GROMACS .gro file of C-alpha atoms in nm:
model
   64
    1UNK     CA    1   0.000   0.000   0.000
    2UNK     CA    2   0.115   0.350  -0.079
    3UNK     CA    3   0.182   0.529   0.252
    4UNK     CA    4   0.130   0.876   0.099
    5UNK     CA    5  -0.239   0.803   0.024
    6UNK     CA    6  -0.497   0.963   0.249
    7UNK     CA    7  -0.660   0.709   0.481
    8UNK     CA    8  -1.037   0.728   0.497
    9UNK     CA    9  -1.234   0.748   0.819
   10UNK     CA   10  -1.548   0.536   0.864
   11UNK     CA   11  -1.782   0.800   0.721
   12UNK     CA   12  -1.565   0.855   0.414
   13UNK     CA   13  -1.523   0.480   0.358
   14UNK     CA   14  -1.897   0.417   0.388
   15UNK     CA   15  -1.965   0.692   0.136
   16UNK     CA   16  -1.697   0.555  -0.100
   17UNK     CA   17  -1.858   0.209  -0.083
   18UNK     CA   18  -2.217   0.334  -0.095
   19UNK     CA   19  -2.292   0.174   0.241
   20UNK     CA   20  -2.420   0.307   0.572
   21UNK     CA   21  -2.179   0.368   0.858
   22UNK     CA   22  -2.369   0.117   1.073
   23UNK     CA   23  -2.360  -0.143   0.796
   24UNK     CA   24  -1.984  -0.103   0.769
   25UNK     CA   25  -1.954  -0.138   1.149
   26UNK     CA   26  -2.154  -0.463   1.139
   27UNK     CA   27  -1.923  -0.594   0.867
   28UNK     CA   28  -1.618  -0.509   1.081
   29UNK     CA   29  -1.763  -0.701   1.375
   30UNK     CA   30  -1.841  -1.009   1.166
   31UNK     CA   31  -1.519  -0.997   0.964
   32UNK     CA   32  -1.713  -0.975   0.637
   33UNK     CA   33  -1.602  -0.627   0.535
   34UNK     CA   34  -1.290  -0.468   0.393
   35UNK     CA   35  -0.955  -0.467   0.569
   36UNK     CA   36  -0.917  -0.175   0.812
   37UNK     CA   37  -0.666  -0.016   1.046
   38UNK     CA   38  -0.732   0.044   1.413
   39UNK     CA   39  -0.530   0.330   1.562
   40UNK     CA   40  -0.638   0.362   1.921
   41UNK     CA   41  -1.013   0.413   1.891
   42UNK     CA   42  -0.993   0.534   1.532
   43UNK     CA   43  -1.089   0.303   1.249
   44UNK     CA   44  -0.936   0.391   0.913
   45UNK     CA   45  -0.950   0.242   0.566
   46UNK     CA   46  -0.695   0.253   0.287
   47UNK     CA   47  -0.860   0.321  -0.051
   48UNK     CA   48  -0.663   0.029  -0.203
   49UNK     CA   49  -0.814  -0.206   0.058
   50UNK     CA   50  -1.165  -0.086  -0.028
   51UNK     CA   51  -1.100  -0.135  -0.400
   52UNK     CA   52  -0.956  -0.484  -0.341
   53UNK     CA   53  -1.255  -0.583  -0.129
   54UNK     CA   54  -1.504  -0.465  -0.391
   55UNK     CA   55  -1.311  -0.655  -0.661
   56UNK     CA   56  -1.329  -0.969  -0.447
   57UNK     CA   57  -1.710  -0.943  -0.455
   58UNK     CA   58  -1.740  -0.949  -0.835
   59UNK     CA   59  -1.916  -1.248  -0.982
   60UNK     CA   60  -1.965  -1.386  -1.334
   61UNK     CA   61  -2.282  -1.584  -1.261
   62UNK     CA   62  -2.573  -1.536  -1.023
   63UNK     CA   63  -2.590  -1.898  -0.904
   64UNK     CA   64  -2.285  -1.864  -0.675
   0.00000   0.00000   0.00000
């Protein structure tokens, strides 16, 4: 990951993904969401991690 890239807070990440902040929090708790950083109480997301997570969700057929 590029260290010069701006890390996104929870609100920014949720907006980037088109999700609610609470939905993103539920994903963090279940381990189903994108990779994140925890700095003290702050939760941050790297844009590359969000992009990688969305790519991992792509499907070619609807039966899987």
